[in-house]
Each structure stands twice: as structure tokens, then as C-alpha cells.
Tab-separated table of N, CA and C in Angstrom:
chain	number	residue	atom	x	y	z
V	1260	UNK	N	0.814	-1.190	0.000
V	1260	UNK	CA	0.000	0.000	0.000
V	1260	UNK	C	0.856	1.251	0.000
V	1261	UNK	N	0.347	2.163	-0.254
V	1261	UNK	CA	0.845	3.464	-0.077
V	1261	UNK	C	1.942	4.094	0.746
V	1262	UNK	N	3.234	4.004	1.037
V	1262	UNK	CA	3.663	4.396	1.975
V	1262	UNK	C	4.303	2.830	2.543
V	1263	UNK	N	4.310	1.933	2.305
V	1263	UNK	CA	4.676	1.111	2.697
V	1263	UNK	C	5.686	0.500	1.563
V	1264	UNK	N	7.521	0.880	1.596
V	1264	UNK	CA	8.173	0.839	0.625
V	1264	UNK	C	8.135	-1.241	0.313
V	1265	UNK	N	8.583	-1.668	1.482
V	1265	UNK	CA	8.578	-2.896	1.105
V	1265	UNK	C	7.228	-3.659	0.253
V	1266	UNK	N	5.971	-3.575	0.879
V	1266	UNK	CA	4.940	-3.863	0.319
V	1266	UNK	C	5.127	-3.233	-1.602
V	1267	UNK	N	5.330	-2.096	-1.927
V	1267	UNK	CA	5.411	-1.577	-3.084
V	1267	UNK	C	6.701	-2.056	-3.883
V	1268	UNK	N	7.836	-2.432	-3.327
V	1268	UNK	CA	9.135	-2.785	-3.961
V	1268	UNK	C	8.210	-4.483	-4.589
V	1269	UNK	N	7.534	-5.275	-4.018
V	1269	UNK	CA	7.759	-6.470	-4.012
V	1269	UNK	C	6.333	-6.370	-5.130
V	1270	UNK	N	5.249	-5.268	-4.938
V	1270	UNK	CA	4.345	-5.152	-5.867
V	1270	UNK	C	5.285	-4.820	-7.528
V	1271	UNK	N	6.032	-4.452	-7.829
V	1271	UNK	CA	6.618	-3.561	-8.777
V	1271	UNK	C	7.552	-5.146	-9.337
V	1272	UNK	N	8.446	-5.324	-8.323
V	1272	UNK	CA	8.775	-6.454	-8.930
V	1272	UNK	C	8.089	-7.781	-9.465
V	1273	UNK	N	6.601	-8.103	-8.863
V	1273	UNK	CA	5.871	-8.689	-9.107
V	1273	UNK	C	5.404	-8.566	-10.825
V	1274	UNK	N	5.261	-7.427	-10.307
V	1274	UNK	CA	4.463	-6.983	-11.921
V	1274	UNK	C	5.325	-7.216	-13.406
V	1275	UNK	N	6.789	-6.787	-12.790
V	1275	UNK	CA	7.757	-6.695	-13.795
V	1275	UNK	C	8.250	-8.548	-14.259
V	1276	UNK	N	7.935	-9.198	-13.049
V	1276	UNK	CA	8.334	-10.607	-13.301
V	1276	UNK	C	8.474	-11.025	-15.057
V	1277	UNK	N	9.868	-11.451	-15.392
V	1277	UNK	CA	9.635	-12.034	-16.857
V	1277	UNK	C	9.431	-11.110	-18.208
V	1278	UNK	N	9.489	-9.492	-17.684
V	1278	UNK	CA	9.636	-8.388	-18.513
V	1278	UNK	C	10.795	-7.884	-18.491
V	1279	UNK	N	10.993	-8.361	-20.421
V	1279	UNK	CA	12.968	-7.680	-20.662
V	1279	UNK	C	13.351	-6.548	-20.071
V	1280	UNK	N	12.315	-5.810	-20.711
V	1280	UNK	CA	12.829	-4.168	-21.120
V	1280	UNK	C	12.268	-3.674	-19.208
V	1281	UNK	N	13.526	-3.305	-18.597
V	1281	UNK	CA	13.509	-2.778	-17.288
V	1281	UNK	C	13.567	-1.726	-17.631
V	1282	UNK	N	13.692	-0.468	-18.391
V	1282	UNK	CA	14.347	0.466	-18.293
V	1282	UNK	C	13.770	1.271	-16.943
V	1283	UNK	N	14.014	2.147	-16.406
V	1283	UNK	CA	13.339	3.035	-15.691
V	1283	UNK	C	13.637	4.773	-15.251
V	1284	UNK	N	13.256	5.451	-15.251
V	1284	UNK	CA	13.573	6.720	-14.511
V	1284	UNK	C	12.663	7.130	-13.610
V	1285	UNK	N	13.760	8.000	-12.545
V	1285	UNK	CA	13.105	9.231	-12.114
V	1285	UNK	C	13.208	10.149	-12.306
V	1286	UNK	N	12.357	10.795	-12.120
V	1286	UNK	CA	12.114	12.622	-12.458
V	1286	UNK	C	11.412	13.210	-11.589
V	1287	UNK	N	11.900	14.739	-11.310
V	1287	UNK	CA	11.540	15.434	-10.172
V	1287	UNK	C	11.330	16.885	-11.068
V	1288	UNK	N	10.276	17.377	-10.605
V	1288	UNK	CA	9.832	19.117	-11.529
V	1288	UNK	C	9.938	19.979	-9.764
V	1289	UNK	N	10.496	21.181	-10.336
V	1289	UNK	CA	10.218	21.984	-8.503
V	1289	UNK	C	10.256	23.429	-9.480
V	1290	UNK	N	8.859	23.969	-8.610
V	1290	UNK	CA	8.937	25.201	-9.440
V	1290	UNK	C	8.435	26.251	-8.247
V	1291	UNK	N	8.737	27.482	-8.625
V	1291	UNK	CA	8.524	28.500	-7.329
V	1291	UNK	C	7.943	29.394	-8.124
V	1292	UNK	N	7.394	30.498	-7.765
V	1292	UNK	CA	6.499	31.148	-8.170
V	1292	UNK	C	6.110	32.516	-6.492
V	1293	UNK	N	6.721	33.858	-7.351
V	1293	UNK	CA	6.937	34.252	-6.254
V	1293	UNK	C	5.346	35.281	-5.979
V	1294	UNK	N	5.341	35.990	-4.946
V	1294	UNK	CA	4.216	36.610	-4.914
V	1294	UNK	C	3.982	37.852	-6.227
V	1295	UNK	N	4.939	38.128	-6.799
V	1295	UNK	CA	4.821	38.829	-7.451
V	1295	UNK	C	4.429	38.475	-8.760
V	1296	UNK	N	4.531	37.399	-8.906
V	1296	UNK	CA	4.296	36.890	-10.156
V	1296	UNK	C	5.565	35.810	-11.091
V	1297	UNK	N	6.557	36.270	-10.360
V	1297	UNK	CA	7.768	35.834	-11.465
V	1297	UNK	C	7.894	34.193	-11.001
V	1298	UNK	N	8.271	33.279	-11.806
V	1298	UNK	CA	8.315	32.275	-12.182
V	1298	UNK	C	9.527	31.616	-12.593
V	1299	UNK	N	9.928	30.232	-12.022
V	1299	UNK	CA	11.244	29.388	-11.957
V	1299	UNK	C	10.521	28.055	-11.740
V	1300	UNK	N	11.045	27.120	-13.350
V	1300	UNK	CA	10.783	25.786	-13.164
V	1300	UNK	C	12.114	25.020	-13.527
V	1301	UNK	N	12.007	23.872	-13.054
V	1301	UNK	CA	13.284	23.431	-13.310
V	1301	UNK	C	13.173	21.628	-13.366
V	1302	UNK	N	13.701	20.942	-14.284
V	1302	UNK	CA	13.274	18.836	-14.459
V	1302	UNK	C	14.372	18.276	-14.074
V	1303	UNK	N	14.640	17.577	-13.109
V	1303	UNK	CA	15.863	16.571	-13.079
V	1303	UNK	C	15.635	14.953	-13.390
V	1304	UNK	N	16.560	14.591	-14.287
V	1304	UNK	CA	15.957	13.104	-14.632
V	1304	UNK	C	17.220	12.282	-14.018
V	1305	UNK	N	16.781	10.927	-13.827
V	1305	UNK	CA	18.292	9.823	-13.570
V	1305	UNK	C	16.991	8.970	-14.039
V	1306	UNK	N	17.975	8.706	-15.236
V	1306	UNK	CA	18.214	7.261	-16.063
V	1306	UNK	C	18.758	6.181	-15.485
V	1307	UNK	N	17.836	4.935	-15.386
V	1307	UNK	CA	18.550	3.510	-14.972
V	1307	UNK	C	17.528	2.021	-15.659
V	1308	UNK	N	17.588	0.942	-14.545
V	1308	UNK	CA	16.851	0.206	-14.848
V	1308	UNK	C	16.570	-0.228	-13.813
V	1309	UNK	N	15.607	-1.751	-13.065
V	1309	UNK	CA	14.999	-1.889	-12.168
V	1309	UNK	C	15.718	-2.981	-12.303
V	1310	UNK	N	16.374	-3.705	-11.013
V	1310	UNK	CA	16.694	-5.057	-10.807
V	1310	UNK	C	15.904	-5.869	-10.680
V	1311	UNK	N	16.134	-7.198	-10.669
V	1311	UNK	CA	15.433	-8.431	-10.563
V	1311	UNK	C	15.121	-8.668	-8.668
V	1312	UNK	N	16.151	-7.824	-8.005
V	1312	UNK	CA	16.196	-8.799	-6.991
V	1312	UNK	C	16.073	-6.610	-5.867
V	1313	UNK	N	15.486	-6.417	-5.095
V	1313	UNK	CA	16.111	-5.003	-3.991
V	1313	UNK	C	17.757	-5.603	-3.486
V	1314	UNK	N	18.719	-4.489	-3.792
V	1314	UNK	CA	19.541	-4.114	-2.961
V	1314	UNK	C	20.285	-3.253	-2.044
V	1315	UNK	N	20.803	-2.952	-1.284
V	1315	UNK	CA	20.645	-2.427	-0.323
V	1315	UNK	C	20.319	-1.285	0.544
V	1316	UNK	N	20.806	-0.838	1.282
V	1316	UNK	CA	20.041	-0.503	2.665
V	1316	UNK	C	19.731	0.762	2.829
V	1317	UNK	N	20.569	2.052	1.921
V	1317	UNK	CA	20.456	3.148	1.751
V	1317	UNK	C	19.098	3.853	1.085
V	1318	UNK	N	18.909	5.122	1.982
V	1318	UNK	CA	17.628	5.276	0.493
V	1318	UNK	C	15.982	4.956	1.105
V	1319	UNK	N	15.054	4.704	0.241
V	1319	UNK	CA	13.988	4.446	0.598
V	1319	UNK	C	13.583	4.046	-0.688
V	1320	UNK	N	12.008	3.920	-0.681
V	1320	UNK	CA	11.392	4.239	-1.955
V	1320	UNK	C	11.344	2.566	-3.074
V	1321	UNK	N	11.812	3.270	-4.385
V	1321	UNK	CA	12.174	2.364	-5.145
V	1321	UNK	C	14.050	2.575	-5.226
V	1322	UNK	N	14.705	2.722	-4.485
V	1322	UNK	CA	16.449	3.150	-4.262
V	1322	UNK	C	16.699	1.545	-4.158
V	1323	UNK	N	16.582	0.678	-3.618
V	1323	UNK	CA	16.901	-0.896	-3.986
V	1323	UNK	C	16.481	-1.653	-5.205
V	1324	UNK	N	15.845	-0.946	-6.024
V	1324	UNK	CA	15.783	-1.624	-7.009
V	1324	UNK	C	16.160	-1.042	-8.483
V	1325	UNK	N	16.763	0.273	-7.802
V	1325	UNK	CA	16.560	1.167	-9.017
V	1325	UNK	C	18.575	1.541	-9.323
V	1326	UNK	N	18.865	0.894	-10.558
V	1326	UNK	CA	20.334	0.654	-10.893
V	1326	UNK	C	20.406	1.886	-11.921
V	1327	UNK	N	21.038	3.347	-11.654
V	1327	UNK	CA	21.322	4.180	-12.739
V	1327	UNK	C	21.697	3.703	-13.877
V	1328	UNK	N	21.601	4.341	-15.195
V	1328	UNK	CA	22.402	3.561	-16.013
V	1328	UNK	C	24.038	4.481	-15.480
V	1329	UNK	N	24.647	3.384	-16.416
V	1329	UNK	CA	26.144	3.409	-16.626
V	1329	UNK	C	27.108	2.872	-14.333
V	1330	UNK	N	26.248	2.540	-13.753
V	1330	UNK	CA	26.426	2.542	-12.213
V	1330	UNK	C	26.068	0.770	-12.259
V	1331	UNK	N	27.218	0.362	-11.566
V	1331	UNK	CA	26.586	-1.219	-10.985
V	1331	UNK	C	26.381	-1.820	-9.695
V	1332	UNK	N	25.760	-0.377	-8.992
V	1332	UNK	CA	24.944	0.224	-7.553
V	1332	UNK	C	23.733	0.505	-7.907
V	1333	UNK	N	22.615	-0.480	-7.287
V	1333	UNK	CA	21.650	0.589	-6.636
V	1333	UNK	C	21.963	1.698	-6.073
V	1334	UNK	N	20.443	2.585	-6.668
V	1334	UNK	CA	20.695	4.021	-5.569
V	1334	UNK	C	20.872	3.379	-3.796
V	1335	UNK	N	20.380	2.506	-3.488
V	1335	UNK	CA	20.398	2.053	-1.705
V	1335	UNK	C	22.055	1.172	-1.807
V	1336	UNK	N	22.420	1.424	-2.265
V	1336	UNK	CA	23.637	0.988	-2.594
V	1336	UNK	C	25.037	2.050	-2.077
V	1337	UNK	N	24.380	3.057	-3.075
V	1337	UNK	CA	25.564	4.056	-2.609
V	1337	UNK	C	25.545	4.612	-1.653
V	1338	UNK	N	26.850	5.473	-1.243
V	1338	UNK	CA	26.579	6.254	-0.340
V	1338	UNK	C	25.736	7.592	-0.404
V	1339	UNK	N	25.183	7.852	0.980
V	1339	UNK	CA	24.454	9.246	0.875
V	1339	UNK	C	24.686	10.235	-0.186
V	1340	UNK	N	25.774	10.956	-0.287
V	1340	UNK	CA	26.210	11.683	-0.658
V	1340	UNK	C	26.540	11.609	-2.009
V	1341	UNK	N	26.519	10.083	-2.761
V	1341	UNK	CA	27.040	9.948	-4.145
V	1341	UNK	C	25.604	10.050	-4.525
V	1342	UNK	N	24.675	9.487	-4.186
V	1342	UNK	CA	23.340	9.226	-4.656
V	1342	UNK	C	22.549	11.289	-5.014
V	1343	UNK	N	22.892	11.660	-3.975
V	1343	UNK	CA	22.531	12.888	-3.738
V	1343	UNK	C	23.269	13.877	-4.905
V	1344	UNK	N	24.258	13.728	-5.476
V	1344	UNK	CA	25.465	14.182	-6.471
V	1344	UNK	C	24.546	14.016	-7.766
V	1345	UNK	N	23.948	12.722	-7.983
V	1345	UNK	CA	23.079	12.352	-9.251
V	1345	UNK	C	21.568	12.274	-9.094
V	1346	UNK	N	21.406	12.251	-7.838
V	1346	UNK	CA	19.445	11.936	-8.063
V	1346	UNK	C	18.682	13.004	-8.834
V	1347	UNK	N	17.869	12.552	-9.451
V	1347	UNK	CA	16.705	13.431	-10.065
V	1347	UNK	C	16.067	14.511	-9.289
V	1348	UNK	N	16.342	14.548	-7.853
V	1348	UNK	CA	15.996	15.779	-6.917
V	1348	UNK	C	17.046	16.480	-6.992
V	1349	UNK	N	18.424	16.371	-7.157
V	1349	UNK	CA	19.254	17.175	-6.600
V	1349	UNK	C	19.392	17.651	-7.755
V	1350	UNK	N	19.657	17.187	-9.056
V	1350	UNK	CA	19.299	17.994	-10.446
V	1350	UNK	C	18.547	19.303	-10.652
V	1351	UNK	N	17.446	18.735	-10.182
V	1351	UNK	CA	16.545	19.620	-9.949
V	1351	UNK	C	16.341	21.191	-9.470
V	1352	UNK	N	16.947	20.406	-8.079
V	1352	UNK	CA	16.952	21.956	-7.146
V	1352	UNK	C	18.436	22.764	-7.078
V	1353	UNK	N	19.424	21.630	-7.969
V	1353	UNK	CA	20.370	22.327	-7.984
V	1353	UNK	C	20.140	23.335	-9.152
V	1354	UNK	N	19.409	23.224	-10.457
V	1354	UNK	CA	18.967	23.562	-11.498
V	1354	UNK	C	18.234	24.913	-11.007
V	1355	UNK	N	17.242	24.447	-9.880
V	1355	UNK	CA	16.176	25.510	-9.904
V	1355	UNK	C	16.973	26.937	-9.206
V	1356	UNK	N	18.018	26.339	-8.386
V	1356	UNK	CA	18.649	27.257	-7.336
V	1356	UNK	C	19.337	28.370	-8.365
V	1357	UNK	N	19.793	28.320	-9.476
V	1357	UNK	CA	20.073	29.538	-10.278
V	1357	UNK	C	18.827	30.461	-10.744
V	1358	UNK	N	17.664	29.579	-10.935
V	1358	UNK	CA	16.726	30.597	-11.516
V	1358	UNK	C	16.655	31.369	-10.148
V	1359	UNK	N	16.144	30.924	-8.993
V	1359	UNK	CA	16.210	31.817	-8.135
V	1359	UNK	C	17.090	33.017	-7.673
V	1360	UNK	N	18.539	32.486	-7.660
V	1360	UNK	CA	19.532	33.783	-7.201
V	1360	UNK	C	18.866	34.719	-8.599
V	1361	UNK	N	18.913	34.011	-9.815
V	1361	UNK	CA	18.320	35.482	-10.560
V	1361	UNK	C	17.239	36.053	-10.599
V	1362	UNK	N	15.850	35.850	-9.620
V	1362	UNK	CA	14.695	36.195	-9.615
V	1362	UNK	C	15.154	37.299	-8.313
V	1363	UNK	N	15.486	36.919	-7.468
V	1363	UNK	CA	15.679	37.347	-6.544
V	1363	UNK	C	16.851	38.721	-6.657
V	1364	UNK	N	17.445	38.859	-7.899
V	1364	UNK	CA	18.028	40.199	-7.781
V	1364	UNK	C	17.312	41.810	-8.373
């Protein structure tokens, strides 16, 4: 159910059972929008595929099953900080964080 990563890791792999094509991404949109009107959107993607099997312990979510491409780590694999360097959030808000310093001058 909802909120319950293990229950959902084992639904996902279920589903995928015996299907080639794993590919998978995430993607994260963060957009601000100030009182005045002015406007900052920004997309971060990470490209990977979904394993056969969750590995490890880092992370939440789908992060055990989810292998970047060109990486032969799960995101729950790496460390904090490497995962955070490439995730589709940190893209993102690292992306969005320029529109802002320039809205803001």
C-alpha cells in the first residue's frame, strides 16, 4: 500500500516478473512562483533500470531496485552523498537554485 516501501518494492517487482525491457527513470519538476508573479521551473531526470532482486540498505522508496544507467549500484547501494550528487531531486533543485539567485536580484 501506499507508503509502505517494502509492500510496493515487491508489488513492482511482481508486476515486472519475466519483462525484458527494465528500463526506468526518475524525475523530479520543482517550481517556485513568487508573490509577485515571477516564475522558476526546473526537471531533473536519472536514467537507470529496475533489478530483478532489492539491494541495499540506503535510500527508501524504489532506491533498492533502481540501478542508474552506466552505475553497478543501486541508488540504496551508494553512499548518501554519491546518490545525492546524481538523483533526479538534486538535479533539480540544484537547477532551480540559479533561476532563483536570478529572480531574486
Amino acid at each position: 500500500g501506499h507508503g509502505d516501501d517494502a509492500a510496493n518494492l515487491a508489488l513492482v517487482l511482481e508486476r515486472m516478473a519475466g519483462v525484458a525491457d527494465r528500463t526506468a527513470r526518475f524525475v523530479c519538476a520543482a517550481a517556485l512562483v513568487t508573490p509577485g508573479g515571477r516564475e522558476a521551473t526546473a526537471e531533473g531526470v536519472l536514467d537507470g533500470t529496475l533489478t530483478e532482486r532489492p539491494r541495499g540498505s540506503h535510500g527508501f522508496g524504489y532506491d533498492p531496485i533502481f540501478q542508474p544507467l552506466g552505475s553497478a549500484l543501486t541508488t540504496a547501494e551508494m553512499p548518501p552523498e554519491h546518490k545525492d550528487a546524481i538523483s533526479h531531486r538534486g538535479k533539480a533543485f540544484r537547477a532551480i537554485a540559479e533561476d532563483i539567485v536570478g529572480l531574486l536580484r
